């Protein structure tokens, strides 16, 4: 046998190892590459989580001086859930605080979802092709890939719910330890994202009802073990809420569909209208979420190529409805949009509906179990589906890495951090006045300048000789020598000199006659008041 034949034989023997290795490497690269560039900048929620994680890691307190808190400082009228912040804290204990490091836990949680989805596929099918396709489906799903690249806490909830599903699937035919793990995942999901506080309870009820029919009385003990960590989590949250009355529901009180206390018919119509949107074709397959922090603007939240697996998976699960796991997947998918449908702001909202993701992936596994054997006998159809999937994925990835970043500049407060750092360095003892027109600049100051949280808790932004002011009052508040960090639409007061400009040059994707191929975009400006 020649050397070439030996190599070919070796590749044939290890083809599945090579295929899984290549798929895993591809997903790792897509989740980790360019975390600071796609998306650009750093949104205020990310900056808050980053600073709090860094402060806890190095000082043991959050930005308000609370030691090792259960829930973190106020963010848009609510407290921040701890799972993601403590994940950032673990990383910043060893790594410098940068946008990439703040987003790294999101990428790792996203990869964990992919790994657990493939483990679930192997457990259900014992088929390497189903497992490989499930791994790729999860890793290339637009919804999951975007949330894996943005440092929001929601991806931690998705990973914990995926862990719960996998543990339940193993527990249905395994030891009681899997049910305990499922309970830990459920309980932790209630501490991972605000939606999880409601959905963890809903899913617990779904699992109890679906997994313990009367003819299986011995399973009650296992499921009861699962409920213990969930109950303890709710007791913990109740105790915290008792010492912080009204805090946990403050944000929901602003966003709820009951905000104007309408009558019951109007309330029901709002809920149904919202709920239907989350299960609709436009949201899932064609349009998605219009918020560019939550979607790249290409298609829906799922890939169209995955739709056959989802539809056939739903049909297969309905046929197997007497089995507990298909019941859990179907009922869980129906329950997942409920918390999001109870809110009135930004519907459909991809983050609040992210609890749907693990159940969608679980149903797709049943779909791929049916589709792949049929495609193995129909090579033409298999080639067509693979070609369409490659075209769709390629178009999405081009949008993600090339088209989305310049479109999302403002959505992620791009340029604020660089301008604040430059102004602070140029101040030379003079105050730095920050325009309130900028999007929530306080977290940006904390993230980029990293003041001692003990001093910040006592002094606020004055610890860095900074203050947030109304830009229309600068003519009277800015003294000669003061620095001013302004939004592009702000008008500097008389006697001001531009000393720094945070800007980017955006290259047009397609050239149009009479239009420049490159366009400079001013993001933030820094002025010095020279004289009144």
Short mmCIF file of N, CA and C in Angstrom, two decimals, residues 278-388:
data_model
loop_
_atom_site.label_atom_id
_atom_site.label_comp_id
_atom_site.label_asym_id
_atom_site.label_seq_id
_atom_site.Cartn_x
_atom_site.Cartn_y
_atom_site.Cartn_z
N UNK A 278 -44.37 36.03 18.44
CA UNK A 278 -43.16 35.26 18.75
C UNK A 278 -43.14 33.89 18.08
N UNK A 279 -44.30 33.38 17.70
CA UNK A 279 -44.37 32.09 17.02
C UNK A 279 -44.63 32.26 15.52
N UNK A 280 -44.50 33.49 15.04
CA UNK A 280 -44.86 33.78 13.66
C UNK A 280 -43.68 33.60 12.72
N UNK A 281 -43.99 33.42 11.43
CA UNK A 281 -42.96 33.30 10.40
C UNK A 281 -42.10 34.57 10.30
N UNK A 282 -42.68 35.77 10.31
CA UNK A 282 -41.82 36.96 10.21
C UNK A 282 -40.75 37.04 11.29
N UNK A 283 -41.11 36.79 12.54
CA UNK A 283 -40.12 36.87 13.61
C UNK A 283 -39.10 35.75 13.50
N UNK A 284 -39.55 34.54 13.27
CA UNK A 284 -38.65 33.40 13.30
C UNK A 284 -37.82 33.24 12.03
N UNK A 285 -38.38 33.59 10.86
CA UNK A 285 -37.72 33.21 9.62
C UNK A 285 -37.40 34.35 8.65
N UNK A 286 -38.13 35.45 8.68
CA UNK A 286 -37.93 36.43 7.60
C UNK A 286 -37.47 37.80 8.07
N UNK A 287 -37.95 38.29 9.22
CA UNK A 287 -37.62 39.66 9.63
C UNK A 287 -36.89 39.73 10.97
N UNK A 288 -37.29 38.90 11.93
CA UNK A 288 -36.62 38.90 13.22
C UNK A 288 -36.92 40.12 14.05
N UNK A 289 -35.97 40.48 14.90
CA UNK A 289 -36.06 41.64 15.77
C UNK A 289 -35.42 42.83 15.04
N UNK A 290 -36.12 43.96 15.05
CA UNK A 290 -35.60 45.14 14.33
C UNK A 290 -34.51 45.87 15.09
N UNK A 291 -34.29 45.52 16.36
CA UNK A 291 -33.26 46.16 17.18
C UNK A 291 -31.89 45.60 16.77
N UNK A 292 -31.00 46.46 16.32
CA UNK A 292 -29.70 46.02 15.82
C UNK A 292 -28.74 45.60 16.92
N UNK A 293 -29.15 45.70 18.18
CA UNK A 293 -28.37 45.08 19.24
C UNK A 293 -28.73 43.61 19.41
N UNK A 294 -29.83 43.20 18.77
CA UNK A 294 -30.36 41.86 18.98
C UNK A 294 -30.52 41.06 17.70
N UNK A 295 -30.22 41.68 16.58
CA UNK A 295 -30.31 41.01 15.29
C UNK A 295 -29.48 41.81 14.30
N UNK A 296 -28.93 41.14 13.29
CA UNK A 296 -28.04 41.84 12.37
C UNK A 296 -28.77 42.47 11.19
N UNK A 297 -30.08 42.27 11.10
CA UNK A 297 -30.84 42.83 10.00
C UNK A 297 -30.90 41.95 8.77
N UNK A 298 -30.50 40.69 8.92
CA UNK A 298 -30.57 39.74 7.81
C UNK A 298 -31.50 38.61 8.20
N UNK A 299 -32.68 38.57 7.60
CA UNK A 299 -33.60 37.46 7.84
C UNK A 299 -34.15 37.44 9.25
N UNK A 300 -34.65 36.27 9.64
CA UNK A 300 -35.27 36.11 10.94
C UNK A 300 -34.29 35.63 11.99
N UNK A 301 -34.85 35.20 13.12
CA UNK A 301 -34.02 34.74 14.22
C UNK A 301 -33.49 33.34 13.97
N UNK A 302 -34.16 32.57 13.14
CA UNK A 302 -33.70 31.24 12.77
C UNK A 302 -33.29 31.23 11.29
N UNK A 303 -32.54 30.23 10.89
CA UNK A 303 -32.21 30.06 9.48
C UNK A 303 -33.38 29.38 8.77
N UNK A 304 -33.68 29.86 7.56
CA UNK A 304 -34.76 29.23 6.79
C UNK A 304 -34.43 27.77 6.52
N UNK A 305 -33.15 27.46 6.33
CA UNK A 305 -32.74 26.08 6.06
C UNK A 305 -33.06 25.15 7.22
N UNK A 306 -33.23 25.70 8.43
CA UNK A 306 -33.56 24.87 9.59
C UNK A 306 -35.07 24.68 9.75
N UNK A 307 -35.87 25.40 8.95
CA UNK A 307 -37.33 25.32 9.09
C UNK A 307 -37.87 23.92 8.85
N UNK A 308 -37.40 23.18 7.82
CA UNK A 308 -37.92 21.81 7.66
C UNK A 308 -37.69 20.94 8.88
N UNK A 309 -36.51 21.06 9.49
CA UNK A 309 -36.23 20.26 10.69
C UNK A 309 -37.16 20.66 11.82
N UNK A 310 -37.45 21.94 11.96
CA UNK A 310 -38.35 22.39 13.02
C UNK A 310 -39.77 21.89 12.79
N UNK A 311 -40.28 22.06 11.58
CA UNK A 311 -41.66 21.65 11.30
C UNK A 311 -41.83 20.14 11.43
N UNK A 312 -40.89 19.38 10.87
CA UNK A 312 -40.98 17.93 10.96
C UNK A 312 -40.75 17.48 12.40
N UNK A 313 -39.89 18.19 13.12
CA UNK A 313 -39.66 17.87 14.53
C UNK A 313 -40.91 18.08 15.36
N UNK A 314 -41.66 19.15 15.07
CA UNK A 314 -42.92 19.38 15.78
C UNK A 314 -43.90 18.25 15.47
N UNK A 315 -44.00 17.89 14.19
CA UNK A 315 -44.90 16.80 13.80
C UNK A 315 -44.50 15.49 14.47
N UNK A 316 -43.18 15.20 14.47
CA UNK A 316 -42.71 13.95 15.09
C UNK A 316 -42.97 13.95 16.59
N UNK A 317 -42.81 15.12 17.24
CA UNK A 317 -43.06 15.20 18.67
C UNK A 317 -44.54 15.04 18.99
N UNK A 318 -45.40 15.55 18.13
CA UNK A 318 -46.83 15.36 18.33
C UNK A 318 -47.20 13.89 18.21
N UNK A 319 -46.57 13.19 17.28
CA UNK A 319 -46.82 11.76 17.15
C UNK A 319 -46.34 10.99 18.38
N UNK A 320 -45.30 11.49 19.02
CA UNK A 320 -44.74 10.81 20.19
C UNK A 320 -45.14 11.52 21.48
N UNK A 321 -46.29 12.16 21.47
CA UNK A 321 -46.69 13.01 22.59
C UNK A 321 -46.85 12.23 23.89
N UNK A 322 -47.05 10.92 23.81
CA UNK A 322 -47.17 10.12 25.03
C UNK A 322 -45.84 10.01 25.77
N UNK A 323 -44.74 10.29 25.08
CA UNK A 323 -43.43 10.24 25.71
C UNK A 323 -43.16 11.57 26.42
N UNK A 324 -42.49 11.55 27.57
CA UNK A 324 -42.33 12.78 28.35
C UNK A 324 -41.49 13.86 27.68
N UNK A 325 -40.37 13.51 27.04
CA UNK A 325 -39.51 14.56 26.49
C UNK A 325 -40.17 15.32 25.35
N UNK A 326 -40.81 14.64 24.37
CA UNK A 326 -41.54 15.43 23.36
C UNK A 326 -42.59 16.34 23.97
N UNK A 327 -43.28 15.87 25.01
CA UNK A 327 -44.26 16.74 25.68
C UNK A 327 -43.59 17.96 26.29
N UNK A 328 -42.44 17.74 26.93
CA UNK A 328 -41.72 18.86 27.55
C UNK A 328 -41.28 19.87 26.50
N UNK A 329 -40.79 19.39 25.37
CA UNK A 329 -40.33 20.29 24.31
C UNK A 329 -41.48 21.11 23.74
N UNK A 330 -42.60 20.47 23.47
CA UNK A 330 -43.75 21.17 22.90
C UNK A 330 -44.35 22.15 23.89
N UNK A 331 -44.59 21.70 25.12
CA UNK A 331 -45.19 22.58 26.12
C UNK A 331 -44.21 23.69 26.53
N UNK A 332 -42.92 23.35 26.58
CA UNK A 332 -41.93 24.38 26.90
C UNK A 332 -41.86 25.46 25.85
N UNK A 333 -41.95 25.06 24.56
CA UNK A 333 -41.95 26.06 23.49
C UNK A 333 -43.18 26.95 23.58
N UNK A 334 -44.32 26.38 23.93
CA UNK A 334 -45.53 27.18 24.06
C UNK A 334 -45.45 28.12 25.27
N UNK A 335 -44.76 27.70 26.32
CA UNK A 335 -44.66 28.53 27.52
C UNK A 335 -43.58 29.60 27.41
N UNK A 336 -42.55 29.36 26.60
CA UNK A 336 -41.39 30.26 26.56
C UNK A 336 -41.72 31.70 26.18
N UNK A 337 -42.65 31.96 25.23
CA UNK A 337 -42.93 33.36 24.90
C UNK A 337 -43.83 34.09 25.90
N UNK A 338 -44.36 33.39 26.90
CA UNK A 338 -45.32 34.02 27.81
C UNK A 338 -44.74 35.24 28.52
N UNK A 339 -43.54 35.15 29.16
CA UNK A 339 -43.01 36.35 29.83
C UNK A 339 -42.81 37.52 28.86
N UNK A 340 -42.32 37.24 27.64
CA UNK A 340 -42.10 38.31 26.66
C UNK A 340 -43.42 38.92 26.22
N UNK A 341 -44.46 38.08 26.07
CA UNK A 341 -45.76 38.58 25.61
C UNK A 341 -46.44 39.46 26.65
N UNK A 342 -45.99 39.38 27.90
CA UNK A 342 -46.57 40.21 28.96
C UNK A 342 -45.98 41.62 28.98
N UNK A 343 -44.99 41.90 28.11
CA UNK A 343 -44.38 43.22 28.05
C UNK A 343 -44.85 43.97 26.80
N UNK A 344 -44.86 45.28 26.90
CA UNK A 344 -45.41 46.10 25.82
C UNK A 344 -44.34 46.81 25.02
N UNK A 345 -43.11 46.75 25.43
CA UNK A 345 -42.05 47.54 24.82
C UNK A 345 -41.21 46.69 23.88
N UNK A 346 -41.07 47.12 22.61
CA UNK A 346 -40.15 46.49 21.69
C UNK A 346 -40.55 45.12 21.19
N UNK A 347 -41.83 44.81 21.15
CA UNK A 347 -42.27 43.50 20.68
C UNK A 347 -42.19 43.43 19.16
N UNK A 348 -41.68 42.32 18.58
CA UNK A 348 -41.08 41.16 19.25
C UNK A 348 -39.64 41.45 19.68
N UNK A 349 -39.31 40.98 20.87
CA UNK A 349 -38.04 41.29 21.52
C UNK A 349 -37.24 39.99 21.66
N UNK A 350 -36.14 39.89 20.92
CA UNK A 350 -35.39 38.64 20.85
C UNK A 350 -34.81 38.21 22.18
N UNK A 351 -34.41 39.16 23.03
CA UNK A 351 -33.81 38.79 24.30
C UNK A 351 -34.85 38.20 25.25
N UNK A 352 -36.01 38.85 25.32
CA UNK A 352 -37.05 38.36 26.24
C UNK A 352 -37.64 37.04 25.78
N UNK A 353 -37.52 36.73 24.50
CA UNK A 353 -38.05 35.47 23.98
C UNK A 353 -36.98 34.40 23.84
N UNK A 354 -35.77 34.66 24.32
CA UNK A 354 -34.66 33.74 24.10
C UNK A 354 -34.86 32.39 24.78
N UNK A 355 -35.76 32.30 25.74
CA UNK A 355 -36.04 31.01 26.37
C UNK A 355 -36.60 30.00 25.37
N UNK A 356 -37.06 30.47 24.21
CA UNK A 356 -37.55 29.56 23.17
C UNK A 356 -36.43 28.72 22.56
N UNK A 357 -35.21 29.23 22.58
CA UNK A 357 -34.12 28.61 21.83
C UNK A 357 -33.85 27.14 22.18
N UNK A 358 -33.71 26.78 23.45
CA UNK A 358 -33.43 25.37 23.74
C UNK A 358 -34.53 24.43 23.24
N UNK A 359 -35.78 24.86 23.29
CA UNK A 359 -36.88 24.00 22.86
C UNK A 359 -36.93 23.90 21.34
N UNK A 360 -36.61 24.99 20.66
CA UNK A 360 -36.52 24.94 19.20
C UNK A 360 -35.43 23.97 18.77
N UNK A 361 -34.28 24.03 19.44
CA UNK A 361 -33.18 23.12 19.10
C UNK A 361 -33.55 21.67 19.41
N UNK A 362 -34.23 21.45 20.53
CA UNK A 362 -34.66 20.09 20.86
C UNK A 362 -35.62 19.52 19.83
N UNK A 363 -36.56 20.35 19.38
CA UNK A 363 -37.51 19.88 18.36
C UNK A 363 -36.80 19.63 17.03
N UNK A 364 -35.80 20.45 16.71
CA UNK A 364 -35.06 20.23 15.47
C UNK A 364 -34.31 18.90 15.49
N UNK A 365 -33.90 18.45 16.66
CA UNK A 365 -33.23 17.15 16.73
C UNK A 365 -34.16 16.05 16.25
N UNK A 366 -35.41 16.10 16.70
CA UNK A 366 -36.38 15.11 16.22
C UNK A 366 -36.60 15.26 14.71
N UNK A 367 -36.55 16.50 14.23
CA UNK A 367 -36.70 16.71 12.80
C UNK A 367 -35.55 16.13 12.00
N UNK A 368 -34.31 16.38 12.46
CA UNK A 368 -33.15 15.84 11.74
C UNK A 368 -33.13 14.32 11.81
N UNK A 369 -33.63 13.74 12.88
CA UNK A 369 -33.70 12.27 12.96
C UNK A 369 -34.57 11.68 11.84
N UNK A 370 -35.57 12.45 11.44
CA UNK A 370 -36.45 11.98 10.36
C UNK A 370 -35.91 12.35 8.99
N UNK A 371 -35.36 13.55 8.86
CA UNK A 371 -34.96 14.07 7.56
C UNK A 371 -33.69 13.40 7.02
N UNK A 372 -32.66 13.27 7.86
CA UNK A 372 -31.36 12.82 7.37
C UNK A 372 -31.39 11.42 6.77
N UNK A 373 -32.07 10.43 7.38
CA UNK A 373 -32.14 9.13 6.69
C UNK A 373 -32.83 9.22 5.33
N UNK A 374 -33.86 10.08 5.23
CA UNK A 374 -34.54 10.24 3.93
C UNK A 374 -33.63 10.91 2.91
N UNK A 375 -32.84 11.89 3.34
CA UNK A 375 -31.93 12.57 2.42
C UNK A 375 -30.80 11.66 1.97
N UNK A 376 -30.42 10.69 2.82
CA UNK A 376 -29.36 9.76 2.43
C UNK A 376 -29.76 8.94 1.21
N UNK A 377 -31.07 8.78 1.01
CA UNK A 377 -31.56 8.02 -0.15
C UNK A 377 -31.90 8.92 -1.32
N UNK A 378 -31.87 10.24 -1.10
CA UNK A 378 -32.22 11.20 -2.15
C UNK A 378 -31.09 12.22 -2.27
N UNK A 379 -30.06 11.85 -2.97
CA UNK A 379 -28.85 12.67 -3.02
C UNK A 379 -29.10 14.05 -3.63
N UNK A 380 -30.00 14.13 -4.61
CA UNK A 380 -30.27 15.43 -5.25
C UNK A 380 -30.89 16.40 -4.25
N UNK A 381 -31.89 15.90 -3.51
CA UNK A 381 -32.52 16.77 -2.51
C UNK A 381 -31.52 17.15 -1.42
N UNK A 382 -30.67 16.22 -1.04
CA UNK A 382 -29.66 16.52 -0.03
C UNK A 382 -28.71 17.60 -0.51
N UNK A 383 -28.30 17.52 -1.79
CA UNK A 383 -27.39 18.53 -2.35
C UNK A 383 -28.06 19.89 -2.42
N UNK A 384 -29.35 19.91 -2.80
CA UNK A 384 -30.08 21.18 -2.88
C UNK A 384 -30.20 21.83 -1.50
N UNK A 385 -30.56 21.03 -0.49
CA UNK A 385 -30.69 21.58 0.86
C UNK A 385 -29.35 22.07 1.39
N UNK A 386 -28.30 21.29 1.15
CA UNK A 386 -26.97 21.69 1.60
C UNK A 386 -26.51 22.96 0.90
N UNK A 387 -26.78 23.07 -0.41
CA UNK A 387 -26.41 24.27 -1.15
C UNK A 387 -27.15 25.50 -0.66
N UNK A 388 -28.47 25.35 -0.43
CA UNK A 388 -29.25 26.48 0.08
C UNK A 388 -28.76 26.89 1.46
#
